[in-house]
PDB file of C-alpha atoms in Angstrom:
ATOM      1  CA  MET A   1      28.977 -30.264  46.994  1.00 50.00           C
ATOM      2  CA  LYS A   2      26.698 -31.990  44.468  1.00 45.00           C
ATOM      3  CA  PHE A   3      24.297 -29.007  44.556  1.00 45.00           C
ATOM      4  CA  LYS A   4      27.169 -26.572  43.969  1.00 44.00           C
ATOM      5  CA  PHE A   5      28.404 -28.657  41.038  1.00 40.00           C
ATOM      6  CA  ILE A   6      24.964 -28.695  39.412  1.00 44.00           C
ATOM      7  CA  SER A   7      24.570 -24.939  39.984  1.00 49.00           C
ATOM      8  CA  LEU A   8      27.996 -24.265  38.477  1.00 44.00           C
ATOM      9  CA  LEU A   9      27.215 -26.487  35.493  1.00 44.00           C
ATOM     10  CA  PHE A  10      23.868 -24.720  34.980  1.00 48.00           C
ATOM     11  CA  LEU A  11      25.567 -21.306  35.151  1.00 43.00           C
ATOM     12  CA  THR A  12      28.214 -22.448  32.660  1.00 42.00           C
ATOM     13  CA  LEU A  13      25.540 -23.591  30.212  1.00 41.00           C
ATOM     14  CA  ILE A  14      23.716 -20.244  30.482  1.00 42.00           C
ATOM     15  CA  ILE A  15      26.925 -18.291  29.847  1.00 38.00           C
ATOM     16  CA  ALA A  16      27.747 -20.507  26.873  1.00 40.00           C
ATOM     17  CA  GLN A  17      24.252 -20.033  25.465  1.00 43.00           C
ATOM     18  CA  VAL A  18      24.390 -16.242  25.820  1.00 39.00           C
ATOM     19  CA  SER A  19      27.858 -16.163  24.321  1.00 38.00           C
ATOM     20  CA  GLY A  20      26.644 -18.267  21.415  1.00 40.00           C
ATOM     21  CA  GLN A  21      23.721 -15.910  20.845  1.00 42.00           C
ATOM     22  CA  GLU A  22      26.059 -12.931  20.771  1.00 38.00           C
ATOM     23  CA  ASN A  23      28.332 -14.659  18.270  1.00 38.00           C
ATOM     24  CA  ASN A  24      25.352 -15.623  16.126  1.00 50.00           C
ATOM     25  CA  LYS A  25      24.183 -12.029  16.092  1.00 54.00           C
ATOM     26  CA  GLY A  26      27.580 -10.993  14.797  1.00 65.00           C
ATOM     27  CA  ASP A  27      27.288 -13.591  12.027  1.00 86.00           C
ATOM     28  CA  LYS A  28      24.066 -12.138  10.649  1.00 94.00           C
ATOM     29  CA  VAL A  29      23.951 -10.344   7.311  1.00 97.00           C
ATOM     30  CA  THR A  30      22.535  -6.809   7.572  1.00 98.00           C
ATOM     31  CA  VAL A  31      19.684  -6.144   5.131  1.00 98.00           C
ATOM     32  CA  LEU A  32      17.770  -2.969   4.289  1.00 98.00           C
ATOM     33  CA  ASN A  33      14.555  -3.920   2.499  1.00 98.00           C
ATOM     34  CA  PHE A  34      13.516  -0.560   1.052  1.00 98.00           C
ATOM     35  CA  ALA A  35      10.191  -0.181  -0.756  1.00 97.00           C
ATOM     36  CA  THR A  36      10.023   1.953  -3.880  1.00 94.00           C
ATOM     37  CA  PHE A  37       7.595   2.604  -6.689  1.00 88.00           C
ATOM     38  CA  HIS A  38       8.320   2.564 -10.391  1.00 81.00           C
ATOM     39  CA  LEU A  39       9.523   5.958 -11.576  1.00 78.00           C
ATOM     40  CA  SER A  40       8.764   5.274 -15.225  1.00 65.00           C
ATOM     41  CA  LYS A  41       7.028   2.579 -17.279  1.00 54.00           C
ATOM     42  CA  THR A  42       5.303  -0.154 -15.315  1.00 53.00           C
ATOM     43  CA  THR A  43       2.757  -2.929 -15.768  1.00 49.00           C
ATOM     44  CA  ASP A  44       1.739  -2.655 -12.122  1.00 52.00           C
ATOM     45  CA  ALA A  45      -1.969  -2.325 -11.518  1.00 49.00           C
ATOM     46  CA  ASN A  46      -1.472   0.477  -9.024  1.00 51.00           C
ATOM     47  CA  SER A  47       1.310   2.905  -9.871  1.00 53.00           C
ATOM     48  CA  SER A  48       2.298   6.486  -9.149  1.00 54.00           C
ATOM     49  CA  LYS A  49       3.772   8.326 -12.100  1.00 64.00           C
ATOM     50  CA  VAL A  50       6.420  11.001 -11.695  1.00 75.00           C
ATOM     51  CA  ASP A  51       8.308  13.178 -14.163  1.00 78.00           C
ATOM     52  CA  ILE A  52      11.902  12.135 -13.595  1.00 80.00           C
ATOM     53  CA  ASN A  53      13.097  15.094 -15.665  1.00 82.00           C
ATOM     54  CA  ASN A  54      11.423  17.574 -13.337  1.00 87.00           C
ATOM     55  CA  PRO A  55      14.199  19.468 -11.435  1.00 88.00           C
ATOM     56  CA  SER A  56      12.256  19.190  -8.183  1.00 90.00           C
ATOM     57  CA  VAL A  57      11.890  15.423  -8.605  1.00 89.00           C
ATOM     58  CA  LYS A  58      15.593  15.115  -9.427  1.00 91.00           C
ATOM     59  CA  ARG A  59      16.488  16.983  -6.227  1.00 94.00           C
ATOM     60  CA  ASP A  60      14.269  14.703  -4.158  1.00 94.00           C
ATOM     61  CA  VAL A  61      15.720  11.580  -5.772  1.00 95.00           C
ATOM     62  CA  ASP A  62      19.216  12.882  -5.024  1.00 96.00           C
ATOM     63  CA  LYS A  63      18.279  13.408  -1.345  1.00 97.00           C
ATOM     64  CA  LEU A  64      16.987   9.858  -1.158  1.00 97.00           C
ATOM     65  CA  VAL A  65      20.108   8.496  -2.845  1.00 97.00           C
ATOM     66  CA  GLN A  66      22.353  10.312  -0.356  1.00 97.00           C
ATOM     67  CA  LYS A  67      20.333   8.874   2.529  1.00 98.00           C
ATOM     68  CA  LEU A  68      20.586   5.313   1.187  1.00 98.00           C
ATOM     69  CA  VAL A  69      24.331   5.760   0.665  1.00 98.00           C
ATOM     70  CA  GLU A  70      24.558   6.242   4.448  1.00 98.00           C
ATOM     71  CA  PHE A  71      23.582   2.579   4.773  1.00 98.00           C
ATOM     72  CA  ASN A  72      26.938   1.702   3.149  1.00 97.00           C
ATOM     73  CA  PRO A  73      25.658  -1.193   1.024  1.00 98.00           C
ATOM     74  CA  THR A  74      28.062  -3.762  -0.367  1.00 98.00           C
ATOM     75  CA  ILE A  75      25.371  -5.544  -2.424  1.00 98.00           C
ATOM     76  CA  ILE A  76      22.276  -4.128  -4.130  1.00 98.00           C
ATOM     77  CA  CYS A  77      19.278  -6.208  -5.278  1.00 98.00           C
ATOM     78  CA  VAL A  78      16.705  -4.853  -7.728  1.00 97.00           C
ATOM     79  CA  GLU A  79      13.410  -5.793  -9.369  1.00 95.00           C
ATOM     80  CA  VAL A  80      14.956  -7.211 -12.521  1.00 95.00           C
ATOM     81  CA  PRO A  81      14.502 -10.873 -13.539  1.00 96.00           C
ATOM     82  CA  LYS A  82      17.371 -13.064 -12.403  1.00 96.00           C
ATOM     83  CA  GLU A  83      17.909 -14.402 -15.920  1.00 95.00           C
ATOM     84  CA  VAL A  84      18.888 -10.937 -17.188  1.00 94.00           C
ATOM     85  CA  SER A  85      20.825  -9.959 -14.082  1.00 94.00           C
ATOM     86  CA  GLU A  86      24.205 -10.313 -15.775  1.00 95.00           C
ATOM     87  CA  GLY A  87      23.187  -8.028 -18.637  1.00 94.00           C
ATOM     88  CA  THR A  88      21.914  -5.417 -16.179  1.00 95.00           C
ATOM     89  CA  ASN A  89      25.146  -5.662 -14.235  1.00 94.00           C
ATOM     90  CA  GLU A  90      27.176  -5.109 -17.401  1.00 96.00           C
ATOM     91  CA  ILE A  91      25.314  -1.829 -17.946  1.00 96.00           C
ATOM     92  CA  TYR A  92      25.898  -0.920 -14.288  1.00 97.00           C
ATOM     93  CA  GLN A  93      29.648  -1.344 -14.758  1.00 96.00           C
ATOM     94  CA  LYS A  94      29.479   1.123 -17.671  1.00 97.00           C
ATOM     95  CA  TYR A  95      27.252   3.471 -15.646  1.00 97.00           C
ATOM     96  CA  LYS A  96      29.897   3.765 -12.915  1.00 97.00           C
ATOM     97  CA  ILE A  97      32.172   5.365 -15.525  1.00 97.00           C
ATOM     98  CA  ASP A  98      29.594   7.142 -17.676  1.00 96.00           C
ATOM     99  CA  GLN A  99      26.246   8.043 -16.070  1.00 95.00           C
ATOM    100  CA  THR A 100      24.531   8.253 -19.473  1.00 93.00           C
ATOM    101  CA  GLN A 101      24.755   4.446 -19.702  1.00 94.00           C
ATOM    102  CA  THR A 102      21.386   3.297 -18.348  1.00 93.00           C
ATOM    103  CA  THR A 103      19.008   0.343 -18.563  1.00 91.00           C
ATOM    104  CA  ASN A 104      15.593   0.165 -20.205  1.00 89.00           C
ATOM    105  CA  TRP A 105      14.110  -1.090 -16.954  1.00 88.00           C
ATOM    106  CA  SER A 106      12.057   1.220 -14.778  1.00 86.00           C
ATOM    107  CA  GLU A 107      13.861   4.449 -13.911  1.00 90.00           C
ATOM    108  CA  GLU A 108      14.383   3.715 -10.208  1.00 93.00           C
ATOM    109  CA  ILE A 109      16.964   1.135 -11.309  1.00 94.00           C
ATOM    110  CA  ASN A 110      19.051   3.888 -12.913  1.00 93.00           C
ATOM    111  CA  SER A 111      18.334   6.892 -10.699  1.00 94.00           C
ATOM    112  CA  ILE A 112      18.384   5.127  -7.343  1.00 96.00           C
ATOM    113  CA  ALA A 113      19.978   1.661  -7.477  1.00 97.00           C
ATOM    114  CA  PHE A 114      22.767   2.452  -9.947  1.00 97.00           C
ATOM    115  CA  GLU A 115      23.564   5.808  -8.355  1.00 97.00           C
ATOM    116  CA  VAL A 116      23.607   4.469  -4.793  1.00 98.00           C
ATOM    117  CA  GLY A 117      25.816   1.658  -6.044  1.00 98.00           C
ATOM    118  CA  ARG A 118      28.209   4.034  -7.794  1.00 98.00           C
ATOM    119  CA  LEU A 119      28.560   6.319  -4.792  1.00 98.00           C
ATOM    120  CA  SER A 120      28.919   3.372  -2.411  1.00 98.00           C
ATOM    121  CA  GLU A 121      31.413   1.590  -4.681  1.00 97.00           C
ATOM    122  CA  VAL A 122      29.222  -1.513  -4.888  1.00 97.00           C
ATOM    123  CA  ASN A 123      30.807  -4.090  -7.170  1.00 96.00           C
ATOM    124  CA  LYS A 124      27.691  -5.788  -8.470  1.00 95.00           C
ATOM    125  CA  ILE A 125      23.943  -5.311  -8.885  1.00 96.00           C
ATOM    126  CA  TYR A 126      21.755  -8.423  -8.581  1.00 97.00           C
ATOM    127  CA  GLY A 127      18.407  -8.900 -10.286  1.00 97.00           C
ATOM    128  CA  ILE A 128      16.226 -11.092  -8.046  1.00 97.00           C
ATOM    129  CA  ASP A 129      12.778 -10.817  -9.612  1.00 97.00           C
ATOM    130  CA  TYR A 130      10.807 -13.939 -10.485  1.00 96.00           C
ATOM    131  CA  LYS A 131       8.304 -13.199 -13.225  1.00 91.00           C
ATOM    132  CA  LEU A 132       4.958 -14.937 -12.919  1.00 89.00           C
ATOM    133  CA  GLY A 133       1.541 -14.056 -14.294  1.00 87.00           C
ATOM    134  CA  PHE A 134      -0.863 -12.257 -11.973  1.00 87.00           C
ATOM    135  CA  ASP A 135      -4.441 -11.636 -13.128  1.00 92.00           C
ATOM    136  CA  TYR A 136      -5.030  -8.566 -10.981  1.00 92.00           C
ATOM    137  CA  PRO A 137      -7.759  -7.122 -13.279  1.00 93.00           C
ATOM    138  CA  LYS A 138      -9.847 -10.273 -12.773  1.00 94.00           C
ATOM    139  CA  LEU A 139      -9.654  -9.909  -8.997  1.00 93.00           C
ATOM    140  CA  ILE A 140     -10.775  -6.279  -9.151  1.00 94.00           C
ATOM    141  CA  ARG A 141     -13.594  -7.194 -11.528  1.00 94.00           C
ATOM    142  CA  LEU A 142     -14.794  -9.909  -9.139  1.00 93.00           C
ATOM    143  CA  ALA A 143     -14.602  -7.482  -6.225  1.00 93.00           C
ATOM    144  CA  LYS A 144     -16.624  -4.857  -8.102  1.00 93.00           C
ATOM    145  CA  GLU A 145     -19.236  -7.450  -9.058  1.00 92.00           C
ATOM    146  CA  SER A 146     -19.551  -8.640  -5.474  1.00 91.00           C
ATOM    147  CA  ASP A 147     -22.864  -8.103  -3.719  1.00 87.00           C
ATOM    148  CA  SER A 148     -21.016  -7.600  -0.448  1.00 91.00           C
ATOM    149  CA  GLU A 149     -21.423  -4.124   1.005  1.00 93.00           C
ATOM    150  CA  TYR A 150     -18.090  -4.567   2.753  1.00 94.00           C
ATOM    151  CA  SER A 151     -16.339  -5.269  -0.561  1.00 93.00           C
ATOM    152  CA  GLN A 152     -17.701  -2.112  -2.134  1.00 94.00           C
ATOM    153  CA  GLU A 153     -16.724  -0.013   0.883  1.00 95.00           C
ATOM    154  CA  PHE A 154     -13.264  -1.605   0.897  1.00 95.00           C
ATOM    155  CA  LEU A 155     -12.675  -0.805  -2.778  1.00 94.00           C
ATOM    156  CA  GLU A 156     -13.964   2.741  -2.373  1.00 95.00           C
ATOM    157  CA  GLN A 157     -11.662   3.406   0.575  1.00 95.00           C
ATOM    158  CA  ASN A 158      -8.721   1.875  -1.268  1.00 93.00           C
ATOM    159  CA  SER A 159      -9.372   4.148  -4.256  1.00 93.00           C
ATOM    160  CA  LYS A 160      -9.472   7.208  -2.003  1.00 95.00           C
ATOM    161  CA  ASP A 161      -6.255   6.169  -0.260  1.00 94.00           C
ATOM    162  CA  LEU A 162      -4.498   5.658  -3.594  1.00 92.00           C
ATOM    163  CA  GLN A 163      -5.626   9.047  -4.868  1.00 93.00           C
ATOM    164  CA  LYS A 164      -4.396  10.685  -1.685  1.00 94.00           C
ATOM    165  CA  PHE A 165      -1.070   8.860  -2.016  1.00 93.00           C
ATOM    166  CA  ASN A 166      -0.627   9.998  -5.620  1.00 90.00           C
ATOM    167  CA  ASN A 167      -0.965  13.622  -4.514  1.00 92.00           C
ATOM    168  CA  LEU A 168       1.947  13.364  -2.092  1.00 93.00           C
ATOM    169  CA  SER A 169       5.447  14.563  -2.878  1.00 92.00           C
ATOM    170  CA  LEU A 170       7.993  11.955  -3.935  1.00 93.00           C
ATOM    171  CA  LEU A 171       9.753  11.918  -0.569  1.00 95.00           C
ATOM    172  CA  GLU A 172       6.453  11.716   1.296  1.00 95.00           C
ATOM    173  CA  LYS A 173       5.542   8.669  -0.798  1.00 95.00           C
ATOM    174  CA  PHE A 174       8.756   6.928   0.196  1.00 96.00           C
ATOM    175  CA  ARG A 175       8.130   7.741   3.858  1.00 96.00           C
ATOM    176  CA  ILE A 176       4.645   6.234   3.674  1.00 95.00           C
ATOM    177  CA  MET A 177       5.711   3.155   1.698  1.00 95.00           C
ATOM    178  CA  ASN A 178       8.406   2.279   4.209  1.00 97.00           C
ATOM    179  CA  SER A 179       6.142   2.411   7.236  1.00 96.00           C
ATOM    180  CA  GLU A 180       4.762  -0.639   9.044  1.00 95.00           C
ATOM    181  CA  THR A 181       1.224   0.644   8.509  1.00 95.00           C
ATOM    182  CA  TRP A 182       1.605   0.808   4.729  1.00 94.00           C
ATOM    183  CA  ARG A 183       3.047  -2.703   4.495  1.00 95.00           C
ATOM    184  CA  SER A 184       0.365  -4.096   6.771  1.00 95.00           C
ATOM    185  CA  ASP A 185      -2.359  -2.432   4.694  1.00 94.00           C
ATOM    186  CA  LEU A 186      -0.865  -3.855   1.488  1.00 94.00           C
ATOM    187  CA  LEU A 187      -0.870  -7.377   2.865  1.00 96.00           C
ATOM    188  CA  ASN A 188      -4.441  -6.902   4.044  1.00 96.00           C
ATOM    189  CA  PHE A 189      -5.401  -5.672   0.545  1.00 96.00           C
ATOM    190  CA  TYR A 190      -4.119  -8.890  -1.052  1.00 96.00           C
ATOM    191  CA  ASN A 191      -5.769 -10.950   1.684  1.00 96.00           C
ATOM    192  CA  PHE A 192      -9.013  -9.200   0.746  1.00 96.00           C
ATOM    193  CA  LEU A 193      -8.514  -9.970  -2.948  1.00 95.00           C
ATOM    194  CA  SER A 194      -7.904 -13.633  -2.137  1.00 96.00           C
ATOM    195  CA  THR A 195     -11.521 -13.874  -0.905  1.00 95.00           C
ATOM    196  CA  MET A 196     -12.973 -12.799  -4.261  1.00 94.00           C
ATOM    197  CA  HIS A 197     -14.558 -15.678  -6.188  1.00 94.00           C
ATOM    198  CA  THR A 198     -17.570 -16.889  -8.111  1.00 93.00           C
ATOM    199  CA  GLU A 199     -19.868 -19.624  -6.826  1.00 90.00           C
ATOM    200  CA  ASP A 200     -18.144 -22.970  -6.234  1.00 89.00           C
ATOM    201  CA  SER A 201     -14.757 -21.547  -7.263  1.00 92.00           C
ATOM    202  CA  LEU A 202     -11.742 -19.985  -5.531  1.00 95.00           C
ATOM    203  CA  GLU A 203     -10.334 -17.655  -8.175  1.00 94.00           C
ATOM    204  CA  GLY A 204      -9.027 -15.179  -5.610  1.00 95.00           C
ATOM    205  CA  VAL A 205      -7.120 -17.834  -3.698  1.00 96.00           C
ATOM    206  CA  GLU A 206      -5.554 -19.231  -6.870  1.00 96.00           C
ATOM    207  CA  ILE A 207      -4.505 -15.848  -8.280  1.00 95.00           C
ATOM    208  CA  VAL A 208      -3.117 -14.427  -5.027  1.00 96.00           C
ATOM    209  CA  ALA A 209      -1.340 -17.749  -4.440  1.00 96.00           C
ATOM    210  CA  ASP A 210       0.499 -17.127  -7.725  1.00 95.00           C
ATOM    211  CA  PHE A 211       1.516 -13.684  -6.477  1.00 95.00           C
ATOM    212  CA  TYR A 212       2.703 -15.225  -3.213  1.00 96.00           C
ATOM    213  CA  LYS A 213       4.664 -17.769  -5.238  1.00 96.00           C
ATOM    214  CA  ARG A 214       6.297 -14.954  -7.195  1.00 96.00           C
ATOM    215  CA  ASN A 215       7.439 -13.305  -3.976  1.00 97.00           C
ATOM    216  CA  LEU A 216       8.750 -16.616  -2.646  1.00 97.00           C
ATOM    217  CA  GLY A 217      10.691 -16.874  -5.908  1.00 97.00           C
ATOM    218  CA  ILE A 218      12.193 -13.439  -5.246  1.00 98.00           C
ATOM    219  CA  TYR A 219      13.193 -14.585  -1.767  1.00 98.00           C
ATOM    220  CA  SER A 220      14.761 -17.732  -3.208  1.00 97.00           C
ATOM    221  CA  HIS A 221      16.777 -15.675  -5.704  1.00 98.00           C
ATOM    222  CA  PHE A 222      17.918 -13.438  -2.856  1.00 98.00           C
ATOM    223  CA  ALA A 223      19.032 -16.513  -0.914  1.00 97.00           C
ATOM    224  CA  ASP A 224      21.161 -17.628  -3.880  1.00 97.00           C
ATOM    225  CA  ILE A 225      23.349 -14.511  -3.734  1.00 96.00           C
ATOM    226  CA  PRO A 226      26.856 -15.179  -2.375  1.00 95.00           C
ATOM    227  CA  LYS A 227      27.134 -13.230   0.880  1.00 94.00           C
ATOM    228  CA  ASP A 228      28.983 -13.156   4.180  1.00 93.00           C
ATOM    229  CA  PRO A 229      28.371 -11.478   7.566  1.00 93.00           C
ATOM    230  CA  LYS A 230      30.355  -8.414   6.514  1.00 95.00           C
ATOM    231  CA  ASP A 231      27.932  -7.652   3.694  1.00 97.00           C
ATOM    232  CA  ARG A 232      25.283  -4.962   3.918  1.00 98.00           C
ATOM    233  CA  ILE A 233      22.537  -5.655   1.404  1.00 98.00           C
ATOM    234  CA  LEU A 234      20.160  -3.033   0.009  1.00 98.00           C
ATOM    235  CA  ILE A 235      17.007  -4.426  -1.596  1.00 98.00           C
ATOM    236  CA  LEU A 236      14.937  -2.107  -3.806  1.00 97.00           C
ATOM    237  CA  LEU A 237      11.569  -3.556  -4.788  1.00 96.00           C
ATOM    238  CA  GLY A 238       8.029  -2.383  -5.452  1.00 94.00           C
ATOM    239  CA  GLY A 239       5.839  -1.907  -2.384  1.00 93.00           C
ATOM    240  CA  ALA A 240       3.917  -5.201  -2.467  1.00 94.00           C
ATOM    241  CA  HIS A 241       7.015  -7.299  -3.135  1.00 96.00           C
ATOM    242  CA  SER A 242       8.837  -5.478  -0.353  1.00 97.00           C
ATOM    243  CA  ALA A 243       5.989  -6.150   2.086  1.00 96.00           C
ATOM    244  CA  TYR A 244       5.945  -9.877   1.365  1.00 97.00           C
ATOM    245  CA  LEU A 245       9.739 -10.097   1.446  1.00 97.00           C
ATOM    246  CA  ASP A 246       9.667  -8.600   4.929  1.00 95.00           C
ATOM    247  CA  LEU A 247       7.629 -11.598   6.079  1.00 94.00           C
ATOM    248  CA  PHE A 248      10.308 -13.983   4.853  1.00 96.00           C
ATOM    249  CA  LEU A 249      13.345 -11.990   5.954  1.00 97.00           C
ATOM    250  CA  GLU A 250      12.209 -11.220   9.490  1.00 94.00           C
ATOM    251  CA  HIS A 251      11.952 -14.940  10.270  1.00 94.00           C
ATOM    252  CA  ASN A 252      15.380 -15.767   8.848  1.00 95.00           C
ATOM    253  CA  PRO A 253      17.773 -16.203  11.809  1.00 95.00           C
ATOM    254  CA  ASN A 254      20.743 -15.276   9.601  1.00 95.00           C
ATOM    255  CA  ILE A 255      19.354 -11.843   8.704  1.00 96.00           C
ATOM    256  CA  ASN A 256      19.617  -8.602  10.666  1.00 97.00           C
ATOM    257  CA  LEU A 257      16.719  -6.650   9.154  1.00 97.00           C
ATOM    258  CA  VAL A 258      17.143  -2.882   9.390  1.00 97.00           C
ATOM    259  CA  ASP A 259      14.149  -0.587   9.915  1.00 97.00           C
ATOM    260  CA  PRO A 260      13.690   1.257   6.573  1.00 97.00           C
ATOM    261  CA  LYS A 261      12.298   4.299   8.405  1.00 95.00           C
ATOM    262  CA  GLU A 262      15.896   5.046   9.412  1.00 96.00           C
ATOM    263  CA  TYR A 263      16.696   5.780   5.771  1.00 96.00           C
ATOM    264  CA  VAL A 264      13.775   7.868   4.587  1.00 94.00           C
ATOM    265  CA  VAL A 265      14.287  11.596   4.101  1.00 91.00           C
ATOM    266  CA  GLU A 266      12.514  13.628   6.767  1.00 79.00           C
TER     267      GLU A 266
END
C-alpha cells in the first residue's frame, strides 16, 4: 500500500509539473526579432545602401512588409533612442492617417516599421535603442596593423563577404541577415575584434565591451515595455544588434522567440 501511495504521489507530481509547463508556455510573449539594414543614412561602419525611390526596391519592400504583417504584431520596437520614442510615436500616429508624415530616422523606420504597424493596426511604436560610443575604426586599424597572418586573412575574407552581400537583391539580403549562419558570423566578427590590441593593453576588449553594453541597454529598454502574453512583438534592428539581442531573448523563459526565417520573402 505504501509503495502504491508513493507511486501515485510521484505520478501526481509529474502531471502537475507537465501541466505547469504547458501553462507557462501559454504565458509567454511571442517575439519576432527581425534583422534589417539601414535603408538610408547611417553611421554604421558596414552598411548596404539602396535607392528607396527605385520602383523595384519599393516592390521588394512592399513584399517584405506584407510578409511581416502576417506575423500580426501588436507591438513594434525600432532602432530609435528610447528618449525620443514618444516623438517618433507621435509621427507614427500621423503616418497612420497620412503616409507622407515620416521621421528623419533611417528609412526602414518609415517604409517597414510604420507601414507594418499601420496595416496591422498597431497602437504604438517603441524606440528601444541605447546610444553609446563605439570606436569601430580603431578596432579595424588595429586589425590591419596586426602582424598576425590570421588577422589579415580574416579581414580579407570579411571584405569579400561584405562585397558579395552588397551585390545581392534587397530580399536576398534580408534572407541572409535572418539566418543563423549570418548571426553566428556577426558574433564571431565582434569576438575577433575584441582580440585586437597593442602591447600591454586590451583596447579590443574595452571597445567591444561598450558595444555589448549598448546591446544590453537595448534589451533592458525592451524589458521595460508594458506587455502581456497576448502580445506579439516585432523587433526591427540592425544586424549586429539583432544578433546580440537573440542571445538575451532566447534565454528569457517568458519569451517565445519566433524563427525569423518564417517571415522572409522566398
